[in-house]
Amino acid sequence: MHTRSLIVIVATLAMARAAAGREALWIEGEDYTTSSFNRHSWYQNTNISKDLLSPGQSGVSDGAWHTHYGSNEASATYRFEISEAGVYTWWIRLNPFRNQNGGGNYSFRHRRVRGSWSSWEALDVSEARDRMIDLVDPGIDIRFIAWCHGGIFSFSRGTYEIHIRLSRREDDQENHGGIDVMALTNFPWSPTGVIPPNTDAPEPEPDEWFALMVGPDPFSQNSIIDMSGLLDKPAGTHGFLKSVGRDFAFEDGTPVKFWGIDASMTETVEAQQRQARFYAKHGINMIRQHPVEGVLGSLQGGPGRRHFDAERLDKFDRWFSILKENGIYMTWSIFYHHVVLPDQGIDPDLYHELPSRGAGKDSYGMATFVEEYQDSQWRYASLLLDHVNPYTGLAYKDDPALAIVEARNEDSVFFHNPLGESFVRGQSHPHHVARLKQMWQQWVKNRYGNDQALASAWGAGLRTPPSNNSDGSVRSRPDSVNETNMYIYVAWEMEADGPRWNKNAERKRMGDFIRFLAEMQRQTYATYEQRLRGLGYEAVVVSTAWKAGGAAAEAANLWTDDAMDAIDRHNYSGGGAGDHGITTGAVSNDTHLAKPGRGILSSGLWQVEDKPFIMTEWTQKPPNQWKAEIAPLMAFYGMGLQGWDASYHFAGSRSYMGNGWPSMSSYVTETPHYIGQFPALAYAIYQGHFEEGPLVAARRLSTDDAFAGIDALAKTQGREGYDENDLLSQGETPVEALAIGRVTLKIEDGQQPSYQPALSDWWNPRAQTVRSHTGQLLWDYARQVVLVQSETTQGLVGFAGGKSYDLPGVTIENIDTPFVSLLLTPLDHRPLVESAHILITALARDKQYGTVYNTDGTELLDTGGPPLLLEPVRATIVLKGAPVASVKAVDVYGVPTDRQLEHADNTIRIDGRYATYYYEIKRQ
């Protein structure tokens, strides 16, 4: 973590005061006035990573922190002197960990010395738990450390005390906790690692990466990034959401697009209110709760008296109501690994094959062909939809703030679960595979009637000899309309050019198997929607967002999704050796900008011609260095040019910006590269800055095409193998078409032929440029940069360093930062060249302190640790149009500061001296 060198860099002071009236107090946990903490020797010292703790005034860490471990209550008092009267923010670094045995319950009170104590207040450490650093890593332990926002105090000059109490809940076996350090400041500051506040820091250099210092948003009325005014409040004002052709609109005809995120709720009411307000401020108008069952848990009680856990349900009801008040709609992803219960009338042979999960068994992957699991899901969903939320007074089925319900998450019968090799061979779930085979036999008999007709249809693909497992047991028998143990295919065997083992001979046979699965899956979706409508739910329903495990089944899988109101997909890029987390090792450091339409944007190839299209999960995962590119690409190309209807970044969980790479997770919305760009992007989406392009590729297939036993879309790959993010084309449609105009797909009998005009007017393969049909976007993949050139929002995304770019309302030159996402947003919704009020959002790479990559960024050698360091965008901006009156640096909360930038002849230079990624321009 390099603590000592970091402390030297920031010039550690226990107390720093500046002549301008700025005051900061840094109080070590062990510098108490009085205390009954027992400083338990094991808890205090054993195996502790001492360099993660504050080193104290000496600058050398001795592992000192103030701890208590036992069963009794303990408290400590801290005395300090205030020299500058004013409002102070209190932060405290402590152990917030709790488990089933107990943990610290912190409360506090304060007073002026010899004055009266304030009332005890609970210290809300719920969000700190999401930011914990393990002090005994690797290993399983109860000793963690995290910063917690304590509160805001008004102090006059004098001596004060804070009294902190550590108590045990009634059902706890243990009472433990620890205090490392606390800070009080009368100026904007937020903690990161063990860096104390510095009131007299030198001005940074133009090329100096700056630390992100951010805490709970003060929600100033002066913030210029507050987009909450663009959200209609409460959510549901315009009635239920409907699919109207290829778009979303509310009941009263109001069109809508959703710029959303997946988000889990914080624990306390106060934190939830901050969280919802924080999201609305950044332009988020939709939350996907995923999975709802994970929040509420399994149903409790026996048959006929099922109910939800009352405490969990109340918390969820309140969260929904808070979002609604803030103009934020909700999507429900109810089921992911749905738990079926032992008393639900499920065949015991099936039930006992499922893996245990919670109070029952995990039915993931099996619901499509096991009706009892579908019924179990429906009992859960209907009970919740019928429940009246006491905070809104409406049953969920009747509340238009519930905009979308998914049938189930990432659960397709064509995927490896269920159709994995051990399943198909009868090794993992023999009774489940027997049921599926019996259904397959019945479908074959219904279609062909007798073996003669079957042999005529399948010809040389008819399997006649038995097929055995490696242990000699029979895994299937000769094909016959009466045979219940006919061979079925593993997902990966459904290859693009036919079955893995008998390419030509078995295409018809495998095509029929695909048709059988598709008809079954489509019917389960139709049944689910019928049940929802019968219950009284009126808004949008989607199937799942999942894919097939083999290319030959992809078109059929999409045909099943088309049974419902909209098409949904998930996609991810980036990341590295840690997969869901960030660790040292290999890094997937590719950029989307090298190939238009590839990566996450390639999901647009599944947009159905006459249905809304949504992406309920996507992100470009850290430690990919270029992840700042994807949110603008999704907004401008996806939601704009392609006309997509809803986008959900994966995933949020906080009420303010995270620290470092938060929780070392691959999936965090609350970082500058994502939520930091959302105000500009949401504004552009809601104000219609980017036009939907005309149709440039309409792929139209019949159902026979989809069930032909081959890849009807004739996809070509950039690398060997099947990688959805590395497509070069689907048939005659190159992925570059996604950068020109709308690209769609429809599988239906009796429709018009496919349509695709020549793309040469917009795509120049030799120059490696693609111009959008609207003229608002230019993708230069030779230089790996996108020019954003609508009349309103303008800027650059990509490797623009060392070049100059002339856009309609601005020239950007002398770019000294290799990679940028640099956007200019007219906040008065006027053409940029005329706008009197402009927001600049300028981001480049990020990393943690001490992070080390190899030369080309393909390996992370050291993860480092907080704080998050941001590379400054260094560029000269020359505005066209009326003279500039002022240019100000803007803080992370969107509030213009007193720091003015020079602007001679409408020329502005931004760089690291201002330690920000927001700027405000006003014209005369």
PDB file of N, CA, C and O in Angstrom, residues 137-173:
ATOM      1  N   ASP A 137      -5.610  -9.856   5.629  1.00  0.00           N
ATOM      2  CA  ASP A 137      -5.820 -10.397   4.284  1.00  0.00           C
ATOM      3  C   ASP A 137      -4.516 -11.036   3.813  1.00  0.00           C
ATOM      4  O   ASP A 137      -3.458 -10.400   3.867  1.00  0.00           O
ATOM      5  N   PRO A 138      -4.485 -12.286   3.333  1.00  0.00           N
ATOM      6  CA  PRO A 138      -5.647 -13.151   3.152  1.00  0.00           C
ATOM      7  C   PRO A 138      -6.065 -13.815   4.457  1.00  0.00           C
ATOM      8  O   PRO A 138      -5.274 -13.947   5.374  1.00  0.00           O
ATOM      9  N   GLY A 139      -7.315 -14.206   4.489  1.00  0.00           N
ATOM     10  CA  GLY A 139      -7.831 -14.892   5.657  1.00  0.00           C
ATOM     11  C   GLY A 139      -9.233 -14.437   5.968  1.00  0.00           C
ATOM     12  O   GLY A 139      -9.672 -13.376   5.535  1.00  0.00           O
ATOM     13  N   ILE A 140      -9.949 -15.255   6.709  1.00  0.00           N
ATOM     14  CA  ILE A 140     -11.298 -14.935   7.143  1.00  0.00           C
ATOM     15  C   ILE A 140     -11.204 -14.386   8.554  1.00  0.00           C
ATOM     16  O   ILE A 140     -10.669 -15.036   9.451  1.00  0.00           O
ATOM     17  N   ASP A 141     -11.728 -13.200   8.752  1.00  0.00           N
ATOM     18  CA  ASP A 141     -11.539 -12.534  10.025  1.00  0.00           C
ATOM     19  C   ASP A 141     -12.710 -11.590  10.270  1.00  0.00           C
ATOM     20  O   ASP A 141     -13.606 -11.469   9.432  1.00  0.00           O
ATOM     21  N   ILE A 142     -12.691 -10.927  11.420  1.00  0.00           N
ATOM     22  CA  ILE A 142     -13.726  -9.948  11.748  1.00  0.00           C
ATOM     23  C   ILE A 142     -13.152  -8.542  11.866  1.00  0.00           C
ATOM     24  O   ILE A 142     -13.865  -7.614  12.228  1.00  0.00           O
ATOM     25  N   ARG A 143     -11.871  -8.380  11.558  1.00  0.00           N
ATOM     26  CA  ARG A 143     -11.214  -7.080  11.739  1.00  0.00           C
ATOM     27  C   ARG A 143     -11.028  -6.401  10.381  1.00  0.00           C
ATOM     28  O   ARG A 143     -10.225  -6.828   9.552  1.00  0.00           O
ATOM     29  N   PHE A 144     -11.809  -5.353  10.201  1.00  0.00           N
ATOM     30  CA  PHE A 144     -11.797  -4.568   8.972  1.00  0.00           C
ATOM     31  C   PHE A 144     -11.662  -3.103   9.341  1.00  0.00           C
ATOM     32  O   PHE A 144     -11.750  -2.723  10.515  1.00  0.00           O
ATOM     33  N   ILE A 145     -11.486  -2.284   8.320  1.00  0.00           N
ATOM     34  CA  ILE A 145     -11.415  -0.840   8.561  1.00  0.00           C
ATOM     35  C   ILE A 145     -12.067  -0.125   7.385  1.00  0.00           C
ATOM     36  O   ILE A 145     -11.976  -0.576   6.248  1.00  0.00           O
ATOM     37  N   ALA A 146     -12.777   0.953   7.692  1.00  0.00           N
ATOM     38  CA  ALA A 146     -13.431   1.745   6.637  1.00  0.00           C
ATOM     39  C   ALA A 146     -13.764   3.121   7.191  1.00  0.00           C
ATOM     40  O   ALA A 146     -14.014   3.292   8.390  1.00  0.00           O
ATOM     41  N   TRP A 147     -13.795   4.097   6.297  1.00  0.00           N
ATOM     42  CA  TRP A 147     -14.227   5.438   6.668  1.00  0.00           C
ATOM     43  C   TRP A 147     -15.746   5.494   6.705  1.00  0.00           C
ATOM     44  O   TRP A 147     -16.428   4.918   5.858  1.00  0.00           O
ATOM     45  N   CYS A 148     -16.250   6.218   7.679  1.00  0.00           N
ATOM     46  CA  CYS A 148     -17.692   6.402   7.842  1.00  0.00           C
ATOM     47  C   CYS A 148     -17.970   7.896   8.007  1.00  0.00           C
ATOM     48  O   CYS A 148     -17.267   8.598   8.748  1.00  0.00           O
ATOM     49  N   HIS A 149     -18.977   8.369   7.290  1.00  0.00           N
ATOM     50  CA  HIS A 149     -19.401   9.766   7.452  1.00  0.00           C
ATOM     51  C   HIS A 149     -20.173   9.882   8.757  1.00  0.00           C
ATOM     52  O   HIS A 149     -21.235   9.279   8.928  1.00  0.00           O
ATOM     53  N   GLY A 150     -19.624  10.660   9.715  1.00  0.00           N
ATOM     54  CA  GLY A 150     -20.225  10.728  11.034  1.00  0.00           C
ATOM     55  C   GLY A 150     -21.347  11.736  11.162  1.00  0.00           C
ATOM     56  O   GLY A 150     -22.391  11.462  11.739  1.00  0.00           O
ATOM     57  N   GLY A 151     -21.148  12.918  10.601  1.00  0.00           N
ATOM     58  CA  GLY A 151     -22.173  13.942  10.727  1.00  0.00           C
ATOM     59  C   GLY A 151     -21.617  15.313  10.439  1.00  0.00           C
ATOM     60  O   GLY A 151     -20.451  15.481  10.065  1.00  0.00           O
ATOM     61  N   ILE A 152     -22.472  16.314  10.609  1.00  0.00           N
ATOM     62  CA  ILE A 152     -22.103  17.716  10.380  1.00  0.00           C
ATOM     63  C   ILE A 152     -22.443  18.496  11.639  1.00  0.00           C
ATOM     64  O   ILE A 152     -23.556  18.403  12.160  1.00  0.00           O
ATOM     65  N   PHE A 153     -21.470  19.277  12.143  1.00  0.00           N
ATOM     66  CA  PHE A 153     -21.639  20.033  13.381  1.00  0.00           C
ATOM     67  C   PHE A 153     -21.391  21.522  13.120  1.00  0.00           C
ATOM     68  O   PHE A 153     -20.551  21.884  12.287  1.00  0.00           O
ATOM     69  N   SER A 154     -22.083  22.349  13.882  1.00  0.00           N
ATOM     70  CA  SER A 154     -21.796  23.792  13.891  1.00  0.00           C
ATOM     71  C   SER A 154     -21.050  24.099  15.184  1.00  0.00           C
ATOM     72  O   SER A 154     -21.586  23.890  16.283  1.00  0.00           O
ATOM     73  N   PHE A 155     -19.808  24.578  15.039  1.00  0.00           N
ATOM     74  CA  PHE A 155     -18.969  24.864  16.202  1.00  0.00           C
ATOM     75  C   PHE A 155     -18.618  26.345  16.235  1.00  0.00           C
ATOM     76  O   PHE A 155     -18.349  26.965  15.185  1.00  0.00           O
ATOM     77  N   SER A 156     -18.595  26.906  17.413  1.00  0.00           N
ATOM     78  CA  SER A 156     -17.937  28.187  17.630  1.00  0.00           C
ATOM     79  C   SER A 156     -16.542  27.887  18.182  1.00  0.00           C
ATOM     80  O   SER A 156     -16.196  26.725  18.408  1.00  0.00           O
ATOM     81  N   ARG A 157     -15.738  28.932  18.389  1.00  0.00           N
ATOM     82  CA  ARG A 157     -14.407  28.679  18.930  1.00  0.00           C
ATOM     83  C   ARG A 157     -14.519  28.130  20.341  1.00  0.00           C
ATOM     84  O   ARG A 157     -15.371  28.515  21.127  1.00  0.00           O
ATOM     85  N   GLY A 158     -13.659  27.151  20.652  1.00  0.00           N
ATOM     86  CA  GLY A 158     -13.686  26.586  21.984  1.00  0.00           C
ATOM     87  C   GLY A 158     -13.258  25.137  22.011  1.00  0.00           C
ATOM     88  O   GLY A 158     -12.781  24.586  21.017  1.00  0.00           O
ATOM     89  N   THR A 159     -13.453  24.496  23.169  1.00  0.00           N
ATOM     90  CA  THR A 159     -13.054  23.112  23.367  1.00  0.00           C
ATOM     91  C   THR A 159     -14.308  22.225  23.366  1.00  0.00           C
ATOM     92  O   THR A 159     -15.298  22.520  24.038  1.00  0.00           O
ATOM     93  N   TYR A 160     -14.222  21.122  22.617  1.00  0.00           N
ATOM     94  CA  TYR A 160     -15.372  20.238  22.439  1.00  0.00           C
ATOM     95  C   TYR A 160     -14.972  18.796  22.721  1.00  0.00           C
ATOM     96  O   TYR A 160     -13.788  18.441  22.735  1.00  0.00           O
ATOM     97  N   GLU A 161     -15.999  17.963  22.899  1.00  0.00           N
ATOM     98  CA  GLU A 161     -15.799  16.535  23.082  1.00  0.00           C
ATOM     99  C   GLU A 161     -16.798  15.762  22.228  1.00  0.00           C
ATOM    100  O   GLU A 161     -17.951  16.179  22.067  1.00  0.00           O
ATOM    101  N   ILE A 162     -16.334  14.639  21.700  1.00  0.00           N
ATOM    102  CA  ILE A 162     -17.205  13.649  21.073  1.00  0.00           C
ATOM    103  C   ILE A 162     -17.088  12.369  21.874  1.00  0.00           C
ATOM    104  O   ILE A 162     -15.981  11.895  22.153  1.00  0.00           O
ATOM    105  N   HIS A 163     -18.211  11.819  22.258  1.00  0.00           N
ATOM    106  CA  HIS A 163     -18.271  10.602  23.063  1.00  0.00           C
ATOM    107  C   HIS A 163     -18.830   9.486  22.167  1.00  0.00           C
ATOM    108  O   HIS A 163     -19.944   9.592  21.658  1.00  0.00           O
ATOM    109  N   ILE A 164     -18.051   8.434  21.964  1.00  0.00           N
ATOM    110  CA  ILE A 164     -18.425   7.336  21.073  1.00  0.00           C
ATOM    111  C   ILE A 164     -18.679   6.088  21.912  1.00  0.00           C
ATOM    112  O   ILE A 164     -17.851   5.707  22.747  1.00  0.00           O
ATOM    113  N   ARG A 165     -19.827   5.474  21.678  1.00  0.00           N
ATOM    114  CA  ARG A 165     -20.231   4.306  22.457  1.00  0.00           C
ATOM    115  C   ARG A 165     -20.327   3.085  21.558  1.00  0.00           C
ATOM    116  O   ARG A 165     -20.835   3.164  20.436  1.00  0.00           O
ATOM    117  N   LEU A 166     -19.836   1.967  22.053  1.00  0.00           N
ATOM    118  CA  LEU A 166     -19.884   0.691  21.349  1.00  0.00           C
ATOM    119  C   LEU A 166     -20.747  -0.251  22.188  1.00  0.00           C
ATOM    120  O   LEU A 166     -20.387  -0.596  23.311  1.00  0.00           O
ATOM    121  N   SER A 167     -21.895  -0.639  21.649  1.00  0.00           N
ATOM    122  CA  SER A 167     -22.829  -1.427  22.447  1.00  0.00           C
ATOM    123  C   SER A 167     -23.212  -2.708  21.720  1.00  0.00           C
ATOM    124  O   SER A 167     -22.996  -2.851  20.514  1.00  0.00           O
ATOM    125  N   ARG A 168     -23.798  -3.631  22.443  1.00  0.00           N
ATOM    126  CA  ARG A 168     -24.177  -4.940  21.923  1.00  0.00           C
ATOM    127  C   ARG A 168     -25.694  -5.019  21.793  1.00  0.00           C
ATOM    128  O   ARG A 168     -26.426  -4.640  22.703  1.00  0.00           O
ATOM    129  N   ARG A 169     -26.160  -5.522  20.647  1.00  0.00           N
ATOM    130  CA  ARG A 169     -27.588  -5.767  20.495  1.00  0.00           C
ATOM    131  C   ARG A 169     -28.003  -6.925  21.386  1.00  0.00           C
ATOM    132  O   ARG A 169     -27.196  -7.761  21.790  1.00  0.00           O
ATOM    133  N   GLU A 170     -29.298  -6.996  21.654  1.00  0.00           N
ATOM    134  CA  GLU A 170     -29.811  -7.985  22.599  1.00  0.00           C
ATOM    135  C   GLU A 170     -29.467  -9.419  22.207  1.00  0.00           C
ATOM    136  O   GLU A 170     -29.168 -10.253  23.049  1.00  0.00           O
ATOM    137  N   ASP A 171     -29.494  -9.697  20.894  1.00  0.00           N
ATOM    138  CA  ASP A 171     -29.245 -11.071  20.455  1.00  0.00           C
ATOM    139  C   ASP A 171     -27.800 -11.315  20.051  1.00  0.00           C
ATOM    140  O   ASP A 171     -27.467 -12.380  19.534  1.00  0.00           O
ATOM    141  N   ASP A 172     -26.922 -10.347  20.265  1.00  0.00           N
ATOM    142  CA  ASP A 172     -25.513 -10.512  19.915  1.00  0.00           C
ATOM    143  C   ASP A 172     -24.762 -11.282  20.991  1.00  0.00           C
ATOM    144  O   ASP A 172     -25.036 -11.136  22.192  1.00  0.00           O
ATOM    145  N   GLN A 173     -23.795 -12.086  20.562  1.00  0.00           N
ATOM    146  CA  GLN A 173     -22.925 -12.785  21.494  1.00  0.00           C
ATOM    147  C   GLN A 173     -21.673 -11.972  21.800  1.00  0.00           C
ATOM    148  O   GLN A 173     -21.052 -12.146  22.848  1.00  0.00           O
TER     149      GLN A 173
END
